[in-house]
PDB file of C-alpha atoms in Angstrom:
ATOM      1  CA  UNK A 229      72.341  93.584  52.442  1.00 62.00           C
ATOM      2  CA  UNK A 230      75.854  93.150  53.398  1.00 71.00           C
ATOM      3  CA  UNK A 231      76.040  90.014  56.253  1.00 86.00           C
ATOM      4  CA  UNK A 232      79.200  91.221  57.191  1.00 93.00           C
ATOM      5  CA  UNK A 233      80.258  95.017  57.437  1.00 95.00           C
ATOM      6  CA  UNK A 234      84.129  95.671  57.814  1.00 96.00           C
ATOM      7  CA  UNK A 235      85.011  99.441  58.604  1.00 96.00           C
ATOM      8  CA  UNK A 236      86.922 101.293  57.585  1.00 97.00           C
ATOM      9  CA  UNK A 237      86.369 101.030  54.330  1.00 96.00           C
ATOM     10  CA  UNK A 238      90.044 102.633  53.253  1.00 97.00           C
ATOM     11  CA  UNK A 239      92.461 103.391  55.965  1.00 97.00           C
ATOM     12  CA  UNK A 240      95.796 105.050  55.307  1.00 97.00           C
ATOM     13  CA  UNK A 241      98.285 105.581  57.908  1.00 96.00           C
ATOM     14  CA  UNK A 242     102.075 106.177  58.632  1.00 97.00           C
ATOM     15  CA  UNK A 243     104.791 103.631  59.429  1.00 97.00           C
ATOM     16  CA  UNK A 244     104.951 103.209  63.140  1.00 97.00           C
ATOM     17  CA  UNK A 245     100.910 104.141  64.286  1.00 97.00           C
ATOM     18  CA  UNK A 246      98.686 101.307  65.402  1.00 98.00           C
ATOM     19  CA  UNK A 247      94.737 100.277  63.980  1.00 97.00           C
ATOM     20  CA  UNK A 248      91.784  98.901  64.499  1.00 98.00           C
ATOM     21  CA  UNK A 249      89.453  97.257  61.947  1.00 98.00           C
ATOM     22  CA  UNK A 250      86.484  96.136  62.363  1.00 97.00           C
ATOM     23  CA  UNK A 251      83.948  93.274  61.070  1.00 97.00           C
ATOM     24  CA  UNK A 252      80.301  93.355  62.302  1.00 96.00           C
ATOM     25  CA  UNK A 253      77.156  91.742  62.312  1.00 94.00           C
ATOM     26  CA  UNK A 254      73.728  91.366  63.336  1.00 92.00           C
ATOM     27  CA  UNK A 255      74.055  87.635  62.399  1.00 92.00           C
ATOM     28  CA  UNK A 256      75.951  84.626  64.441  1.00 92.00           C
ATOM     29  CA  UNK A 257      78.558  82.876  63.061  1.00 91.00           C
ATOM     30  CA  UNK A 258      80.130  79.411  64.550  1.00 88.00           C
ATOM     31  CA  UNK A 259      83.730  80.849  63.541  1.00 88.00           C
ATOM     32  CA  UNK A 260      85.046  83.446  62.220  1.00 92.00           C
ATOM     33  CA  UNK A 261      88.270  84.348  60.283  1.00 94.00           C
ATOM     34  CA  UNK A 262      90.846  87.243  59.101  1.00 96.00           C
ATOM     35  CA  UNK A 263      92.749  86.993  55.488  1.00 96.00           C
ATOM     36  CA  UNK A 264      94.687  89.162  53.660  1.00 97.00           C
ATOM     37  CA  UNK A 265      94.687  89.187  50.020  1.00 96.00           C
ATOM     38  CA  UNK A 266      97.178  90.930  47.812  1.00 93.00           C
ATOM     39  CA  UNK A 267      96.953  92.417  44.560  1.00 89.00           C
ATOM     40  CA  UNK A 268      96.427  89.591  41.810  1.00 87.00           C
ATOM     41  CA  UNK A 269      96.846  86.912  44.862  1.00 92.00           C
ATOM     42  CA  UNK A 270      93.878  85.033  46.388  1.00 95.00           C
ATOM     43  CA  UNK A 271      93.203  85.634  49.948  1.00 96.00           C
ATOM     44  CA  UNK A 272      95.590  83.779  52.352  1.00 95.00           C
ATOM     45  CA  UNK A 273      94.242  82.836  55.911  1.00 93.00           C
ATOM     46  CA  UNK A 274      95.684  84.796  59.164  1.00 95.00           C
ATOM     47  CA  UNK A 275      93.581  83.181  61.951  1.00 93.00           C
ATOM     48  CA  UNK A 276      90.228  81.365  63.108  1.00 91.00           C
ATOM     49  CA  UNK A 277      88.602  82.320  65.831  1.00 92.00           C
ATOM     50  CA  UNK A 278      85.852  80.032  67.111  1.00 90.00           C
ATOM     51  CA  UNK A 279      84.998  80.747  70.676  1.00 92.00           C
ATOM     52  CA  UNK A 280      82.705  83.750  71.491  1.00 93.00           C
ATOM     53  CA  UNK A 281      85.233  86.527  73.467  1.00 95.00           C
ATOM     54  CA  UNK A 282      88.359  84.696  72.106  1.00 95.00           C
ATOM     55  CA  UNK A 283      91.828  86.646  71.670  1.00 97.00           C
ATOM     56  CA  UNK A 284      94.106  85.461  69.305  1.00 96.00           C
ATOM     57  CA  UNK A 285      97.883  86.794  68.736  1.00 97.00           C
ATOM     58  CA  UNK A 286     100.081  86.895  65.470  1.00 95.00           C
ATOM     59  CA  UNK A 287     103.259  88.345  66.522  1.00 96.00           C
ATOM     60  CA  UNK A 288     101.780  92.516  66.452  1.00 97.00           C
ATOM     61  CA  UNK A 289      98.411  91.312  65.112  1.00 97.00           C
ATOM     62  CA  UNK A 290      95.853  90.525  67.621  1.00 98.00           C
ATOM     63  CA  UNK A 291      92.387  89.120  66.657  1.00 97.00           C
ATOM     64  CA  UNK A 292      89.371  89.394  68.901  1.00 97.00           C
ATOM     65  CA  UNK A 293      86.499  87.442  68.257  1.00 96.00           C
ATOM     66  CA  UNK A 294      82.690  88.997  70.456  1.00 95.00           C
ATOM     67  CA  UNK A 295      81.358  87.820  73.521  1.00 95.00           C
ATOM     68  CA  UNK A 296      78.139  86.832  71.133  1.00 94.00           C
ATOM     69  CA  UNK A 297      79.793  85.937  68.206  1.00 93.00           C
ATOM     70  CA  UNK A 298      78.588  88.340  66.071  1.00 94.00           C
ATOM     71  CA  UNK A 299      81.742  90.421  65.680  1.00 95.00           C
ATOM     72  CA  UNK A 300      85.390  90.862  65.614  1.00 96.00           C
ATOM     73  CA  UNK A 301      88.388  93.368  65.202  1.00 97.00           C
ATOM     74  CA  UNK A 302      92.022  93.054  64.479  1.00 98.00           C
ATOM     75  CA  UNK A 303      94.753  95.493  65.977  1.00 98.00           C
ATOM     76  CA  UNK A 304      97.821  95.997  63.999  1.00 97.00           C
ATOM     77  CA  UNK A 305     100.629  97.362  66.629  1.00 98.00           C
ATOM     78  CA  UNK A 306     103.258  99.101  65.080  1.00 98.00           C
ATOM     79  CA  UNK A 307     102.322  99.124  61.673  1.00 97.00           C
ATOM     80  CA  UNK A 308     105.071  98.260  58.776  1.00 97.00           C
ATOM     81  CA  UNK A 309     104.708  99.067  55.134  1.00 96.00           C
ATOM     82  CA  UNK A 310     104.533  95.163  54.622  1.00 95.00           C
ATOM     83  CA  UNK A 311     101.093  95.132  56.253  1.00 96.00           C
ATOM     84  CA  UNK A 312      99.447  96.908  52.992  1.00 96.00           C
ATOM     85  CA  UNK A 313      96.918  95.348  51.433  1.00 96.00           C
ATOM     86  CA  UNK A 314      93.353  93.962  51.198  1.00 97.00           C
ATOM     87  CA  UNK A 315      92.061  92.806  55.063  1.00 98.00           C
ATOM     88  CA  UNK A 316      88.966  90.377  54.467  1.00 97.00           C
ATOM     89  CA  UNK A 317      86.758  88.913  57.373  1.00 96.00           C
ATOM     90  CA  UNK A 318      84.876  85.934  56.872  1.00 94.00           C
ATOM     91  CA  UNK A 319      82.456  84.192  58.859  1.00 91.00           C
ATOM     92  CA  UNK A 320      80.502  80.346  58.749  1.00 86.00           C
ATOM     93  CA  UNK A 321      77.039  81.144  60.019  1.00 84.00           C
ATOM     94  CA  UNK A 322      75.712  78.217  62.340  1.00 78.00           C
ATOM     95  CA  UNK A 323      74.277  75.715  60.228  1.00 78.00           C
ATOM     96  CA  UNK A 324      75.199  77.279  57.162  1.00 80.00           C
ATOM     97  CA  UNK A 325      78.192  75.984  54.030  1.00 83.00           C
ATOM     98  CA  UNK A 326      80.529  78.396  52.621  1.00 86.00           C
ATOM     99  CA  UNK A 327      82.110  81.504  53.846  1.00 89.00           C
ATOM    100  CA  UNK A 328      80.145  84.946  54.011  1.00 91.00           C
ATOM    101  CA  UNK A 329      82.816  87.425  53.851  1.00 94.00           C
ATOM    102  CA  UNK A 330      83.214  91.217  54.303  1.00 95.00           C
ATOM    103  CA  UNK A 331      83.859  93.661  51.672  1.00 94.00           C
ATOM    104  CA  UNK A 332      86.993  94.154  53.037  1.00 95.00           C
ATOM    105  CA  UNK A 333      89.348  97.204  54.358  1.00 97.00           C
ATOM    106  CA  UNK A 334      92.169  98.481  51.959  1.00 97.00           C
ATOM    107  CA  UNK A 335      95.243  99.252  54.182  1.00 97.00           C
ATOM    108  CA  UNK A 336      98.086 101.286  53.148  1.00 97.00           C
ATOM    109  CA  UNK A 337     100.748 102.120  55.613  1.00 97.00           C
ATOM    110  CA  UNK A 338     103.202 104.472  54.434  1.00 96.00           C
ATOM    111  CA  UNK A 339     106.794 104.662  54.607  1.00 94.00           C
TER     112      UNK A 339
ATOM    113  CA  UNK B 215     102.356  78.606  48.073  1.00 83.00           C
ATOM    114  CA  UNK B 216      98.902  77.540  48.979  1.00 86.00           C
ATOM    115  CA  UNK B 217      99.371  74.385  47.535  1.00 92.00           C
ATOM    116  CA  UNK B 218      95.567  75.068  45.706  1.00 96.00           C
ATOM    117  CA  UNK B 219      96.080  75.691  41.954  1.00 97.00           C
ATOM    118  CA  UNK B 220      94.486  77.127  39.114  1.00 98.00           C
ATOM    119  CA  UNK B 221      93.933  77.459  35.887  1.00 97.00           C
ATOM    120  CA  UNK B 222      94.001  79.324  33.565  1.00 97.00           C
ATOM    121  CA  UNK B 223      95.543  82.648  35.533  1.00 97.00           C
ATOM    122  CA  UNK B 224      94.087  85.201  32.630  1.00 97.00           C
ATOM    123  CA  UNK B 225      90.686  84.553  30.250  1.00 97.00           C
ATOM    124  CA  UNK B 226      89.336  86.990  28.238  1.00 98.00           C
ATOM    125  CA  UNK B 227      86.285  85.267  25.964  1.00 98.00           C
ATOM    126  CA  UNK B 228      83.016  87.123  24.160  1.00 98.00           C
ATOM    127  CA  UNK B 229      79.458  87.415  25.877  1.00 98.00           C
ATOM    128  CA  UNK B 230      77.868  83.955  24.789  1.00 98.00           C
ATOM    129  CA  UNK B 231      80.289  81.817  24.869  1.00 98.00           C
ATOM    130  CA  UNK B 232      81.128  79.146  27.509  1.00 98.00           C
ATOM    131  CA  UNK B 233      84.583  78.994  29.477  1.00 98.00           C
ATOM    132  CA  UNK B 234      85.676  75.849  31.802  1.00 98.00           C
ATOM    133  CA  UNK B 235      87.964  77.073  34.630  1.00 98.00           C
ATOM    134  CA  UNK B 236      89.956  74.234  36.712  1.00 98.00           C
ATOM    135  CA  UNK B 237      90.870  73.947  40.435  1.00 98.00           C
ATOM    136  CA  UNK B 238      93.749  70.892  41.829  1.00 97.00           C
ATOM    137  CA  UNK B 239      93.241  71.286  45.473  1.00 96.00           C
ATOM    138  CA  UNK B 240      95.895  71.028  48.221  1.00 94.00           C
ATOM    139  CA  UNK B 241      97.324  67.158  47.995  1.00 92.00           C
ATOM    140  CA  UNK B 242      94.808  65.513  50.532  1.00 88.00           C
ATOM    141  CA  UNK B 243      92.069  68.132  50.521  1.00 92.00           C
ATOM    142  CA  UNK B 244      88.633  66.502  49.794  1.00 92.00           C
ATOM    143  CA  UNK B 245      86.668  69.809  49.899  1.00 93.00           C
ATOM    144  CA  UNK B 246      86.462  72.642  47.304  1.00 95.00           C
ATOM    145  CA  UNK B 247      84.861  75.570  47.046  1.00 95.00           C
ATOM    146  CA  UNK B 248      84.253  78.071  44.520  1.00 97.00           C
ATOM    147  CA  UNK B 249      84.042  82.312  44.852  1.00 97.00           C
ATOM    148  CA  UNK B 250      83.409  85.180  42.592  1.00 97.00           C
ATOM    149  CA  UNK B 251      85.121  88.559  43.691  1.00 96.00           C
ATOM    150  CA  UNK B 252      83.815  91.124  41.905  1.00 92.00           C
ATOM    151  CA  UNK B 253      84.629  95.195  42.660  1.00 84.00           C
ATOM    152  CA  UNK B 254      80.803  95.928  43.813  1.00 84.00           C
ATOM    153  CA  UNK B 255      79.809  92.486  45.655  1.00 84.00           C
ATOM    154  CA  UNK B 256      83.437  90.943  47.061  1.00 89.00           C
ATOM    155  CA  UNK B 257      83.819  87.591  47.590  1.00 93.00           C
ATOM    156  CA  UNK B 258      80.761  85.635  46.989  1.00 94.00           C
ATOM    157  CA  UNK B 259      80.688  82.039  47.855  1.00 94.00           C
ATOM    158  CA  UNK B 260      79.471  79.546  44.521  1.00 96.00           C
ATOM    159  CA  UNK B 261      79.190  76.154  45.535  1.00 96.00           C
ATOM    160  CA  UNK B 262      80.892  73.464  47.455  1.00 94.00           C
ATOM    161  CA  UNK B 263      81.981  70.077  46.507  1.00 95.00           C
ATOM    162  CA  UNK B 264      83.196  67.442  48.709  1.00 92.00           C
ATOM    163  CA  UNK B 265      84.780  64.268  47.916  1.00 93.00           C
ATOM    164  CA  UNK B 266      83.261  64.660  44.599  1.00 95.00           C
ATOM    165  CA  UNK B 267      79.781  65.165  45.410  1.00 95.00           C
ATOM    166  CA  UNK B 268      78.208  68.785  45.674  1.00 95.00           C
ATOM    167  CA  UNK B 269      77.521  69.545  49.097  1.00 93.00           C
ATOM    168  CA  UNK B 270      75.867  72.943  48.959  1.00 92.00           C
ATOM    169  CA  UNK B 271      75.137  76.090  46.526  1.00 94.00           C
ATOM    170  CA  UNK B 272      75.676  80.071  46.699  1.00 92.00           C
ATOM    171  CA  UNK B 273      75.290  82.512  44.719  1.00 87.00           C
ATOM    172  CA  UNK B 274      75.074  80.941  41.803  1.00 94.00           C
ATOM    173  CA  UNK B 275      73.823  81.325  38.322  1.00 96.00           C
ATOM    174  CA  UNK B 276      71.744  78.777  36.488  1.00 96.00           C
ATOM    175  CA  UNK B 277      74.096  79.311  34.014  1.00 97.00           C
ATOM    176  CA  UNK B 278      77.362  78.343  36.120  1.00 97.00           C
ATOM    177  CA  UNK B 279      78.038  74.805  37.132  1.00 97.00           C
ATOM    178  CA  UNK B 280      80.763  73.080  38.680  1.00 98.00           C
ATOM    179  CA  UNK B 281      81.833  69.362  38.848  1.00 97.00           C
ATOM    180  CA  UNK B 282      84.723  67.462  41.213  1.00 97.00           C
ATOM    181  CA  UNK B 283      86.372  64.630  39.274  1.00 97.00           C
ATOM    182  CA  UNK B 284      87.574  61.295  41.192  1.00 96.00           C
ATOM    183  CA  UNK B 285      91.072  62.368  41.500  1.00 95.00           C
ATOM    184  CA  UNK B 286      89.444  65.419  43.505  1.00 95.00           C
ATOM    185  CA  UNK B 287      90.663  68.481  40.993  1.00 97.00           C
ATOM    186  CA  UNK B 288      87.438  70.558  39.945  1.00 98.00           C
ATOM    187  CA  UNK B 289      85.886  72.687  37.333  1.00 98.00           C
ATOM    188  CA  UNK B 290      84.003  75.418  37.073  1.00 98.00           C
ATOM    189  CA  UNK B 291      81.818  75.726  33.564  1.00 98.00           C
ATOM    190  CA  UNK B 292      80.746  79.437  32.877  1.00 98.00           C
ATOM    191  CA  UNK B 293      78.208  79.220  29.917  1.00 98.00           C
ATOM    192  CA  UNK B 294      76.088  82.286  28.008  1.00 98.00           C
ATOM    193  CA  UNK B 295      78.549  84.596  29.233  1.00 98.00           C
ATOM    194  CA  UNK B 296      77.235  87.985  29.571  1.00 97.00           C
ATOM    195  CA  UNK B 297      79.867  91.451  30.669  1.00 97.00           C
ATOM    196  CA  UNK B 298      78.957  90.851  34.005  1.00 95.00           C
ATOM    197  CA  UNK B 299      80.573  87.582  34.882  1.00 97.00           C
ATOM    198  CA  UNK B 300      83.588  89.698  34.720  1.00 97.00           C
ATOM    199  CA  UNK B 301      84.833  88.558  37.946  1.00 97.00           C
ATOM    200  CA  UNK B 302      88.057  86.952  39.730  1.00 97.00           C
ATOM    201  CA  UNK B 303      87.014  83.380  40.374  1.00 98.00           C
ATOM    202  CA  UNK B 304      88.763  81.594  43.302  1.00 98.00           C
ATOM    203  CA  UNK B 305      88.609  78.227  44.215  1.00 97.00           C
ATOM    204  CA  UNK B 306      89.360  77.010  47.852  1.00 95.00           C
ATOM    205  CA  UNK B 307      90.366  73.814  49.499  1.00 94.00           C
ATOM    206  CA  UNK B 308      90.091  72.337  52.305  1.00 89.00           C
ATOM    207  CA  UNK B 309      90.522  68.765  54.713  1.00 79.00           C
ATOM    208  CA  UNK B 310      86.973  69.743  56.372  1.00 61.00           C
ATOM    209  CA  UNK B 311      83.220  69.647  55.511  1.00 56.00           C
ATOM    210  CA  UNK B 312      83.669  72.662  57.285  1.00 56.00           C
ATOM    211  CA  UNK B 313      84.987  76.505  56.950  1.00 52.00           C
ATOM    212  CA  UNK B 314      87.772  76.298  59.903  1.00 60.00           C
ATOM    213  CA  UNK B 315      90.625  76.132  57.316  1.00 75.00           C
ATOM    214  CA  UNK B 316      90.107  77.053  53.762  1.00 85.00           C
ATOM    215  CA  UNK B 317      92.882  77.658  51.058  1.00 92.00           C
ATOM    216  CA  UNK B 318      92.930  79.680  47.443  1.00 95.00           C
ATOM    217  CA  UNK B 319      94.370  79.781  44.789  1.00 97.00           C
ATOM    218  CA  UNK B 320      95.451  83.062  42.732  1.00 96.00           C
ATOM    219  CA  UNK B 321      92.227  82.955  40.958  1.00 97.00           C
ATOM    220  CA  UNK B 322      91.481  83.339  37.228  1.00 98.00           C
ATOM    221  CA  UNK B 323      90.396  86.417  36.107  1.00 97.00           C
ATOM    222  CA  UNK B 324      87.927  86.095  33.376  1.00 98.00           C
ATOM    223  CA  UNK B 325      86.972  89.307  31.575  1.00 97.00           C
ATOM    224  CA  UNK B 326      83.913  89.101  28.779  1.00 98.00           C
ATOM    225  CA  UNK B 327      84.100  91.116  26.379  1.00 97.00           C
TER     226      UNK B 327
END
């Protein structure tokens, strides 16, 4: 059983459209984060979000963390071919060590 | 840069034998943690060290253990190695006990032949 389920699994889309991704769970987590991970490259951290119902903006990336903790989405505005690639949530569950992360959703925005 | 590094990049070994991966943590970072990223189960979380002392256990095998040396760079000791451990194995670093900031490395990819 997956802790954390991202969605979509695979999303392709043209230069210019805006997405949604999602990461969701029937567990809480104390914080929860966003990376992106490249081919061959370890995952490198976009944001934390730590309070339930938080919004968090990264130039046209905004990160929303659930009222109950238990979920989160990231909208891409205006997506750019430099966005591709492998969009991983992970989340510390309250008393737990170590990050339980999402399978993750493969993005490929095209020229 | 994340500033984490690791070593080797590539390892390709038999089933049975034993392989020790390493892990030099951001300059200042007391905590490291360990992940396997496999196709079918992502990123699974190994076991954490901190300040040299192992704070808590994942996923891991009986077979795998891990050790943080005084000057704070750790390894990871893969032994019995069966086609399975085939895996990208990240290490992460951080200046917390806790999961608010964590940085990898590239990861060593370790395929068993």
């Amino acid at each position: 059983t997956q802790l954390l389920e991202q969605s979509p699994q695979f999303l392709s889309i043209q230069e210019g459209e805006n997405l949604t991704v999602y990461c969701n769970s029937s567990s809480v987590f104390s914080s929860l984060q966003w990376y992106r991970q490249e081919p061959g490259e370890g995952p490198v951290l976009l944001v934390t979000v730590v309070t339930g119902g938080e919004v968090k903006k990264l130039k046209r990336l905004t990160f929303q963390f659930g009222d109950a903790r238990k979920d989160s989405s990231l909208h891409i505005t205006a997506a750019q071919p430099g966005d591709t690639g492998l969009y991983l949530c992970a989340g510390t569950l309250d008393g737990a060590d170590g990050l339980t992360f999402g399978k993750g959703t493969h993005l490929i925005i095209q020229p | 840069d994340s500033g984490v590094t690791q070593t080797p990049k590539h390892l390709i070994t038999a089933t049975g034998q034993r392989v020790t991966l390493r892990c030099s943590p951001r300059s200042g970072d007391l905590s490291v943690y360990w992940y396997q990223q496999s196709l079918d189960q992502g990123l699974q979380f190994l076991i954490h060290y901190y300040n040299g002392e192992e704070r808590a256990k994942g996923n891991i095998l009986e077979r795998f253990s891990a050790q943080q040396f005084p000057d704070l760079h750790s390894e990871l000791n893969l032994s019995s190695l069966e086609l399975g451990d085939s895996a990208l194995y990240f290490c992460a670093s951080s200046g917390h006990r806790g999961n608010t900031e964590a940085f990898f490395g590239q990861g060593t990819r370790l395929t068993v032949v």
